[in-house]
PDB file of C-alpha atoms in Angstrom:
ATOM      1  CA  GLY A  10      87.468 185.179  41.663  1.00  0.00           C
ATOM      2  CA  GLN A  11      87.787 185.820  45.363  1.00  0.00           C
ATOM      3  CA  ASN A  12      86.307 188.999  46.740  1.00  0.00           C
ATOM      4  CA  ILE A  13      85.896 190.796  50.063  1.00  0.00           C
ATOM      5  CA  ASP A  14      83.594 193.836  50.241  1.00  0.00           C
ATOM      6  CA  GLN A  15      83.536 196.454  52.976  1.00  0.00           C
ATOM      7  CA  PRO A  16      82.257 200.035  52.983  1.00  0.00           C
ATOM      8  CA  THR A  17      85.040 202.494  52.227  1.00  0.00           C
ATOM      9  CA  GLU A  18      84.257 204.955  55.003  1.00  0.00           C
ATOM     10  CA  MET A  19      81.844 205.375  57.903  1.00  0.00           C
ATOM     11  CA  THR A  20      81.228 208.178  60.380  1.00  0.00           C
ATOM     12  CA  ALA A  21      79.900 207.800  63.918  1.00  0.00           C
ATOM     13  CA  THR A  22      79.562 209.833  67.091  1.00  0.00           C
ATOM     14  CA  GLU A  23      81.553 209.382  70.276  1.00  0.00           C
ATOM     15  CA  GLY A  24      79.648 207.167  72.722  1.00  0.00           C
ATOM     16  CA  ALA A  25      77.457 205.624  70.012  1.00  0.00           C
ATOM     17  CA  ILE A  26      77.428 202.157  68.397  1.00  0.00           C
ATOM     18  CA  VAL A  27      78.607 201.369  64.872  1.00  0.00           C
ATOM     19  CA  GLN A  28      78.388 198.203  62.770  1.00  0.00           C
ATOM     20  CA  ILE A  29      80.939 197.572  60.012  1.00  0.00           C
ATOM     21  CA  ASN A  30      79.850 194.962  57.493  1.00  0.00           C
ATOM     22  CA  CYS A  31      81.961 192.579  55.451  1.00  0.00           C
ATOM     23  CA  THR A  32      80.726 190.247  52.711  1.00  0.00           C
ATOM     24  CA  TYR A  33      82.901 187.672  51.055  1.00  0.00           C
ATOM     25  CA  GLN A  34      83.103 185.220  48.189  1.00  0.00           C
ATOM     26  CA  THR A  35      86.085 182.916  48.509  1.00  0.00           C
ATOM     27  CA  SER A  36      87.293 179.486  47.482  1.00  0.00           C
ATOM     28  CA  GLY A  37      86.564 177.701  50.725  1.00  0.00           C
ATOM     29  CA  PHE A  38      86.515 179.117  54.214  1.00  0.00           C
ATOM     30  CA  ASN A  39      88.832 178.578  57.179  1.00  0.00           C
ATOM     31  CA  GLY A  40      87.933 181.568  59.273  1.00  0.00           C
ATOM     32  CA  LEU A  41      87.393 185.322  59.187  1.00  0.00           C
ATOM     33  CA  PHE A  42      89.581 187.913  60.887  1.00  0.00           C
ATOM     34  CA  TRP A  43      89.130 191.558  61.844  1.00  0.00           C
ATOM     35  CA  TYR A  44      92.139 193.832  62.306  1.00  0.00           C
ATOM     36  CA  GLN A  45      92.359 197.464  63.380  1.00  0.00           C
ATOM     37  CA  GLN A  46      94.863 199.780  61.709  1.00  0.00           C
ATOM     38  CA  HIS A  47      95.553 203.342  62.799  1.00  0.00           C
ATOM     39  CA  ALA A  48      96.895 205.570  60.031  1.00  0.00           C
ATOM     40  CA  GLY A  49     100.510 204.786  59.192  1.00  0.00           C
ATOM     41  CA  GLU A  50     100.723 202.027  61.779  1.00  0.00           C
ATOM     42  CA  ALA A  51     100.662 198.239  61.950  1.00  0.00           C
ATOM     43  CA  PRO A  52      97.354 196.371  61.808  1.00  0.00           C
ATOM     44  CA  THR A  53      96.500 194.741  65.126  1.00  0.00           C
ATOM     45  CA  PHE A  54      94.329 191.659  65.624  1.00  0.00           C
ATOM     46  CA  LEU A  55      90.795 192.163  66.926  1.00  0.00           C
ATOM     47  CA  SER A  56      88.840 188.951  66.390  1.00  0.00           C
ATOM     48  CA  TYR A  57      88.597 185.576  64.697  1.00  0.00           C
ATOM     49  CA  ASN A  58      85.365 183.775  63.750  1.00  0.00           C
ATOM     50  CA  VAL A  59      85.183 180.299  62.262  1.00  0.00           C
ATOM     51  CA  LEU A  60      81.739 179.199  63.477  1.00  0.00           C
ATOM     52  CA  ASP A  61      78.440 181.022  62.994  1.00  0.00           C
ATOM     53  CA  GLY A  62      77.401 183.384  65.724  1.00  0.00           C
ATOM     54  CA  LEU A  63      78.553 186.285  67.806  1.00  0.00           C
ATOM     55  CA  GLU A  64      81.893 186.576  69.571  1.00  0.00           C
ATOM     56  CA  GLU A  65      82.067 189.301  72.205  1.00  0.00           C
ATOM     57  CA  LYS A  66      85.269 190.846  73.473  1.00  0.00           C
ATOM     58  CA  GLY A  67      84.740 193.909  75.615  1.00  0.00           C
ATOM     59  CA  ARG A  68      83.409 196.831  73.572  1.00  0.00           C
ATOM     60  CA  PHE A  69      83.992 194.911  70.333  1.00  0.00           C
ATOM     61  CA  SER A  70      81.893 192.031  68.978  1.00  0.00           C
ATOM     62  CA  SER A  71      82.150 190.114  65.722  1.00  0.00           C
ATOM     63  CA  PHE A  72      79.412 188.137  64.010  1.00  0.00           C
ATOM     64  CA  LEU A  73      79.649 185.494  61.289  1.00  0.00           C
ATOM     65  CA  SER A  74      77.124 183.829  58.983  1.00  0.00           C
ATOM     66  CA  ARG A  75      78.892 181.347  56.729  1.00  0.00           C
ATOM     67  CA  SER A  76      75.762 180.539  54.702  1.00  0.00           C
ATOM     68  CA  LYS A  77      75.382 184.227  53.806  1.00  0.00           C
ATOM     69  CA  GLY A  78      79.093 184.949  53.380  1.00  0.00           C
ATOM     70  CA  TYR A  79      78.691 187.792  55.850  1.00  0.00           C
ATOM     71  CA  SER A  80      80.313 189.188  58.936  1.00  0.00           C
ATOM     72  CA  TYR A  81      80.089 192.377  60.936  1.00  0.00           C
ATOM     73  CA  LEU A  82      82.185 194.085  63.561  1.00  0.00           C
ATOM     74  CA  LEU A  83      80.183 195.906  66.229  1.00  0.00           C
ATOM     75  CA  LEU A  84      81.848 198.656  68.225  1.00  0.00           C
ATOM     76  CA  LYS A  85      80.031 199.958  71.299  1.00  0.00           C
ATOM     77  CA  GLU A  86      80.599 203.057  73.453  1.00  0.00           C
ATOM     78  CA  LEU A  87      82.749 204.575  70.737  1.00  0.00           C
ATOM     79  CA  GLN A  88      85.835 206.487  71.796  1.00  0.00           C
ATOM     80  CA  MET A  89      87.916 208.925  69.769  1.00  0.00           C
ATOM     81  CA  LYS A  90      90.795 206.411  69.760  1.00  0.00           C
ATOM     82  CA  ASP A  91      88.562 204.030  67.771  1.00  0.00           C
ATOM     83  CA  SER A  92      89.101 206.254  64.727  1.00  0.00           C
ATOM     84  CA  ALA A  93      91.013 203.861  62.464  1.00  0.00           C
ATOM     85  CA  SER A  94      90.640 201.556  59.500  1.00  0.00           C
ATOM     86  CA  TYR A  95      89.076 198.157  60.116  1.00  0.00           C
ATOM     87  CA  LEU A  96      90.282 195.334  57.881  1.00  0.00           C
ATOM     88  CA  CYS A  97      88.279 192.191  57.175  1.00  0.00           C
ATOM     89  CA  ALA A  98      90.202 189.123  55.971  1.00  0.00           C
ATOM     90  CA  VAL A  99      89.066 185.604  55.084  1.00  0.00           C
ATOM     91  CA  MET A 100      91.246 182.508  55.103  1.00  0.00           C
ATOM     92  CA  ASP A 101      90.475 180.398  52.042  1.00  0.00           C
ATOM     93  CA  SER A 102      90.730 176.647  51.484  1.00  0.00           C
ATOM     94  CA  ASN A 103      94.509 176.951  50.916  1.00  0.00           C
ATOM     95  CA  TYR A 104      94.933 178.814  54.218  1.00  0.00           C
ATOM     96  CA  GLN A 105      95.731 182.011  52.342  1.00  0.00           C
ATOM     97  CA  LEU A 106      94.325 185.286  53.644  1.00  0.00           C
ATOM     98  CA  ILE A 107      92.169 187.348  51.296  1.00  0.00           C
ATOM     99  CA  TRP A 108      91.922 190.958  52.482  1.00  0.00           C
ATOM    100  CA  GLY A 109      89.242 193.569  52.067  1.00  0.00           C
ATOM    101  CA  ALA A 110      90.281 197.154  51.301  1.00  0.00           C
ATOM    102  CA  GLY A 111      89.337 198.247  54.804  1.00  0.00           C
ATOM    103  CA  THR A 112      86.728 200.589  56.268  1.00  0.00           C
ATOM    104  CA  LYS A 113      87.906 203.961  57.519  1.00  0.00           C
ATOM    105  CA  LEU A 114      85.927 204.844  60.646  1.00  0.00           C
ATOM    106  CA  ILE A 115      85.735 208.506  61.616  1.00  0.00           C
ATOM    107  CA  ILE A 116      84.546 209.315  65.135  1.00  0.00           C
ATOM    108  CA  LYS A 117      83.125 212.776  65.777  1.00  0.00           C
ATOM    109  CA  PRO A 118      82.747 214.355  69.225  1.00  0.00           C
TER     110      PRO A 118
ATOM    111  CA  ASP B   2     109.228 193.049  74.607  1.00  0.00           C
ATOM    112  CA  GLY B   3     108.565 190.685  71.738  1.00  0.00           C
ATOM    113  CA  GLY B   4     107.622 192.064  68.378  1.00  0.00           C
ATOM    114  CA  ILE B   5     108.515 192.759  64.784  1.00  0.00           C
ATOM    115  CA  THR B   6     110.894 195.524  63.770  1.00  0.00           C
ATOM    116  CA  GLN B   7     110.872 196.940  60.274  1.00  0.00           C
ATOM    117  CA  SER B   8     113.440 199.382  58.968  1.00  0.00           C
ATOM    118  CA  PRO B   9     113.692 201.909  57.553  1.00  0.00           C
ATOM    119  CA  LYS B  10     110.314 203.495  58.259  1.00  0.00           C
ATOM    120  CA  TYR B  11     110.662 205.829  55.267  1.00  0.00           C
ATOM    121  CA  LEU B  12     112.791 205.228  52.195  1.00  0.00           C
ATOM    122  CA  PHE B  13     113.281 207.154  48.987  1.00  0.00           C
ATOM    123  CA  ARG B  14     114.660 205.495  45.914  1.00  0.00           C
ATOM    124  CA  LYS B  15     115.623 206.624  42.460  1.00  0.00           C
ATOM    125  CA  GLU B  16     114.292 204.679  39.514  1.00  0.00           C
ATOM    126  CA  GLY B  17     116.595 201.811  38.571  1.00  0.00           C
ATOM    127  CA  GLN B  18     117.878 201.224  42.104  1.00  0.00           C
ATOM    128  CA  ASN B  19     117.346 198.137  44.203  1.00  0.00           C
ATOM    129  CA  VAL B  20     116.418 198.632  47.864  1.00  0.00           C
ATOM    130  CA  THR B  21     116.207 196.183  50.749  1.00  0.00           C
ATOM    131  CA  LEU B  22     113.662 196.441  53.549  1.00  0.00           C
ATOM    132  CA  SER B  23     114.577 194.821  56.833  1.00  0.00           C
ATOM    133  CA  CYS B  24     112.230 192.718  58.968  1.00  0.00           C
ATOM    134  CA  GLU B  25     113.312 191.143  62.264  1.00  0.00           C
ATOM    135  CA  GLN B  26     111.128 189.306  64.794  1.00  0.00           C
ATOM    136  CA  ASN B  27     111.871 187.991  68.278  1.00  0.00           C
ATOM    137  CA  LEU B  28     108.581 186.167  68.741  1.00  0.00           C
ATOM    138  CA  ASN B  29     110.029 182.766  67.809  1.00  0.00           C
ATOM    139  CA  HIS B  30     107.461 182.553  65.027  1.00  0.00           C
ATOM    140  CA  ASP B  31     108.058 180.060  62.228  1.00  0.00           C
ATOM    141  CA  ALA B  32     106.119 181.844  59.481  1.00  0.00           C
ATOM    142  CA  MET B  33     106.858 185.296  58.064  1.00  0.00           C
ATOM    143  CA  TYR B  34     105.143 187.344  55.369  1.00  0.00           C
ATOM    144  CA  TRP B  35     105.552 190.443  53.251  1.00  0.00           C
ATOM    145  CA  TYR B  36     102.508 192.435  52.190  1.00  0.00           C
ATOM    146  CA  ARG B  37     102.057 195.520  50.101  1.00  0.00           C
ATOM    147  CA  GLN B  38      99.350 198.051  51.003  1.00  0.00           C
ATOM    148  CA  ASP B  39      98.066 200.591  48.453  1.00  0.00           C
ATOM    149  CA  PRO B  40      95.258 203.119  48.964  1.00  0.00           C
ATOM    150  CA  GLY B  41      91.818 201.670  48.295  1.00  0.00           C
ATOM    151  CA  GLN B  42      93.084 198.089  48.048  1.00  0.00           C
ATOM    152  CA  GLY B  43      93.360 195.165  50.391  1.00  0.00           C
ATOM    153  CA  LEU B  44      96.715 193.873  51.550  1.00  0.00           C
ATOM    154  CA  ARG B  45      98.426 191.891  48.820  1.00  0.00           C
ATOM    155  CA  LEU B  46     100.857 189.084  49.597  1.00  0.00           C
ATOM    156  CA  ILE B  47     104.304 189.396  48.026  1.00  0.00           C
ATOM    157  CA  TYR B  48     106.214 186.460  49.561  1.00  0.00           C
ATOM    158  CA  TYR B  49     105.885 184.207  52.568  1.00  0.00           C
ATOM    159  CA  SER B  50     108.091 181.729  54.381  1.00  0.00           C
ATOM    160  CA  GLN B  51     106.958 178.937  56.667  1.00  0.00           C
ATOM    161  CA  ILE B  52     110.423 177.697  57.676  1.00  0.00           C
ATOM    162  CA  VAL B  53     114.035 178.763  57.430  1.00  0.00           C
ATOM    163  CA  ASN B  54     115.617 178.422  53.980  1.00  0.00           C
ATOM    164  CA  ASP B  55     112.237 178.076  52.302  1.00  0.00           C
ATOM    165  CA  PHE B  56     109.858 180.673  50.848  1.00  0.00           C
ATOM    166  CA  GLN B  57     107.011 180.873  48.349  1.00  0.00           C
ATOM    167  CA  LYS B  58     105.741 183.511  45.984  1.00  0.00           C
ATOM    168  CA  GLY B  59     102.545 185.299  46.847  1.00  0.00           C
ATOM    169  CA  ASP B  60     100.123 186.999  44.474  1.00  0.00           C
ATOM    170  CA  ILE B  61     102.445 189.841  43.386  1.00  0.00           C
ATOM    171  CA  ALA B  62     106.014 188.502  43.619  1.00  0.00           C
ATOM    172  CA  GLU B  63     107.277 189.912  40.315  1.00  0.00           C
ATOM    173  CA  GLY B  64     110.026 192.480  40.859  1.00  0.00           C
ATOM    174  CA  TYR B  65     110.657 191.393  44.453  1.00  0.00           C
ATOM    175  CA  SER B  66     113.036 188.931  46.114  1.00  0.00           C
ATOM    176  CA  VAL B  67     113.442 187.582  49.649  1.00  0.00           C
ATOM    177  CA  SER B  68     115.693 185.375  51.722  1.00  0.00           C
ATOM    178  CA  ARG B  69     115.153 183.432  54.959  1.00  0.00           C
ATOM    179  CA  GLU B  70     118.572 182.474  56.237  1.00  0.00           C
ATOM    180  CA  LYS B  71     117.616 182.917  59.888  1.00  0.00           C
ATOM    181  CA  LYS B  72     114.334 182.297  61.685  1.00  0.00           C
ATOM    182  CA  GLU B  73     114.303 185.857  62.975  1.00  0.00           C
ATOM    183  CA  SER B  74     114.941 187.661  59.697  1.00  0.00           C
ATOM    184  CA  PHE B  75     113.029 187.987  56.394  1.00  0.00           C
ATOM    185  CA  PRO B  76     114.410 190.866  54.294  1.00  0.00           C
ATOM    186  CA  LEU B  77     112.614 192.028  51.150  1.00  0.00           C
ATOM    187  CA  THR B  78     114.465 193.446  48.147  1.00  0.00           C
ATOM    188  CA  VAL B  79     112.509 195.675  45.798  1.00  0.00           C
ATOM    189  CA  THR B  80     114.305 195.430  42.475  1.00  0.00           C
ATOM    190  CA  SER B  81     114.367 197.801  39.543  1.00  0.00           C
ATOM    191  CA  ALA B  82     112.100 195.325  37.736  1.00  0.00           C
ATOM    192  CA  GLN B  83     109.168 196.284  39.968  1.00  0.00           C
ATOM    193  CA  LYS B  84     107.156 198.663  37.795  1.00  0.00           C
ATOM    194  CA  ASN B  85     105.330 200.572  40.508  1.00  0.00           C
ATOM    195  CA  PRO B  86     107.190 200.166  43.805  1.00  0.00           C
ATOM    196  CA  THR B  87     105.857 203.213  45.654  1.00  0.00           C
ATOM    197  CA  ALA B  88     103.770 201.721  48.466  1.00  0.00           C
ATOM    198  CA  PHE B  89     103.525 200.904  52.153  1.00  0.00           C
ATOM    199  CA  TYR B  90     105.187 197.556  52.918  1.00  0.00           C
ATOM    200  CA  LEU B  91     104.163 195.469  55.897  1.00  0.00           C
ATOM    201  CA  CYS B  92     106.035 192.521  57.342  1.00  0.00           C
ATOM    202  CA  ALA B  93     104.150 190.020  59.500  1.00  0.00           C
ATOM    203  CA  SER B  94     104.765 186.791  61.352  1.00  0.00           C
ATOM    204  CA  SER B  95     102.690 183.985  62.835  1.00  0.00           C
ATOM    205  CA  ILE B  96     103.400 180.982  65.020  1.00  0.00           C
ATOM    206  CA  THR B  97     102.895 178.689  62.060  1.00  0.00           C
ATOM    207  CA  GLY B  98     101.488 178.957  58.569  1.00  0.00           C
ATOM    208  CA  GLY B  99      98.799 176.838  57.033  1.00  0.00           C
ATOM    209  CA  SER B 100      96.368 176.644  59.888  1.00  0.00           C
ATOM    210  CA  GLY B 101      93.023 178.175  60.683  1.00  0.00           C
ATOM    211  CA  ALA B 102      93.433 180.506  63.637  1.00  0.00           C
ATOM    212  CA  ASN B 103      96.609 181.952  62.188  1.00  0.00           C
ATOM    213  CA  VAL B 104      96.849 185.346  63.878  1.00  0.00           C
ATOM    214  CA  LEU B 105      99.366 187.657  62.270  1.00  0.00           C
ATOM    215  CA  THR B 106     101.581 190.072  64.167  1.00  0.00           C
ATOM    216  CA  PHE B 107     102.603 193.008  61.987  1.00  0.00           C
ATOM    217  CA  GLY B 108     105.556 195.332  61.978  1.00  0.00           C
ATOM    218  CA  ALA B 109     105.033 199.110  61.840  1.00  0.00           C
ATOM    219  CA  GLY B 110     105.650 199.200  58.092  1.00  0.00           C
ATOM    220  CA  SER B 111     108.088 200.775  55.658  1.00  0.00           C
ATOM    221  CA  ARG B 112     106.947 203.469  53.274  1.00  0.00           C
ATOM    222  CA  LEU B 113     108.890 203.394  49.993  1.00  0.00           C
ATOM    223  CA  THR B 114     108.727 206.301  47.577  1.00  0.00           C
ATOM    224  CA  VAL B 115     110.329 206.179  44.156  1.00  0.00           C
ATOM    225  CA  LEU B 116     111.443 209.576  42.911  1.00  0.00           C
TER     226      LEU B 116
END
């Protein structure tokens, strides 16, 4: 079966750095997405990785290793507004998105 | 401003009733999707449509129905046959379906509670 694993919840301190991991086992691979979702709101797109390596976008970076079935989202200089759930999703060989359950990130002052 | 509008935001239903959730987009996107979100689970695809007048079942289509008569609109009906309909429903769209960098734009969601 297809599977996406993420930690359920993480806690970090304002101003610090946090890394949210995502491992996957899917039928084929056509890219990995990260979305941010504040409670009760719509998910919003953060990043897309299809090749191995690090993609940097401001305070957020996303890394992919296809051979290991592994990605992480790195958030730097954490702000209180970064408190949200972070969803990892993989596009399989049929171009269908397989979603992880999301990681709830709690930022403390 | 372009975006996706879902309505209603909150909906209560008695058992045995059908309800329809509205989803309208003005992004000129070809593909539209309905997902269900439950606590502790990933998003699950109910139905999707890549062009007008055509749609396909997702992983959990039983008890749901859709239509795509206009490019802008993709309403979802939750029928009385859906055994556990209480959930948060998300509508999404993308420029096209079936491609790699297929970024989804989501609506704000509709929370359905069955009493």
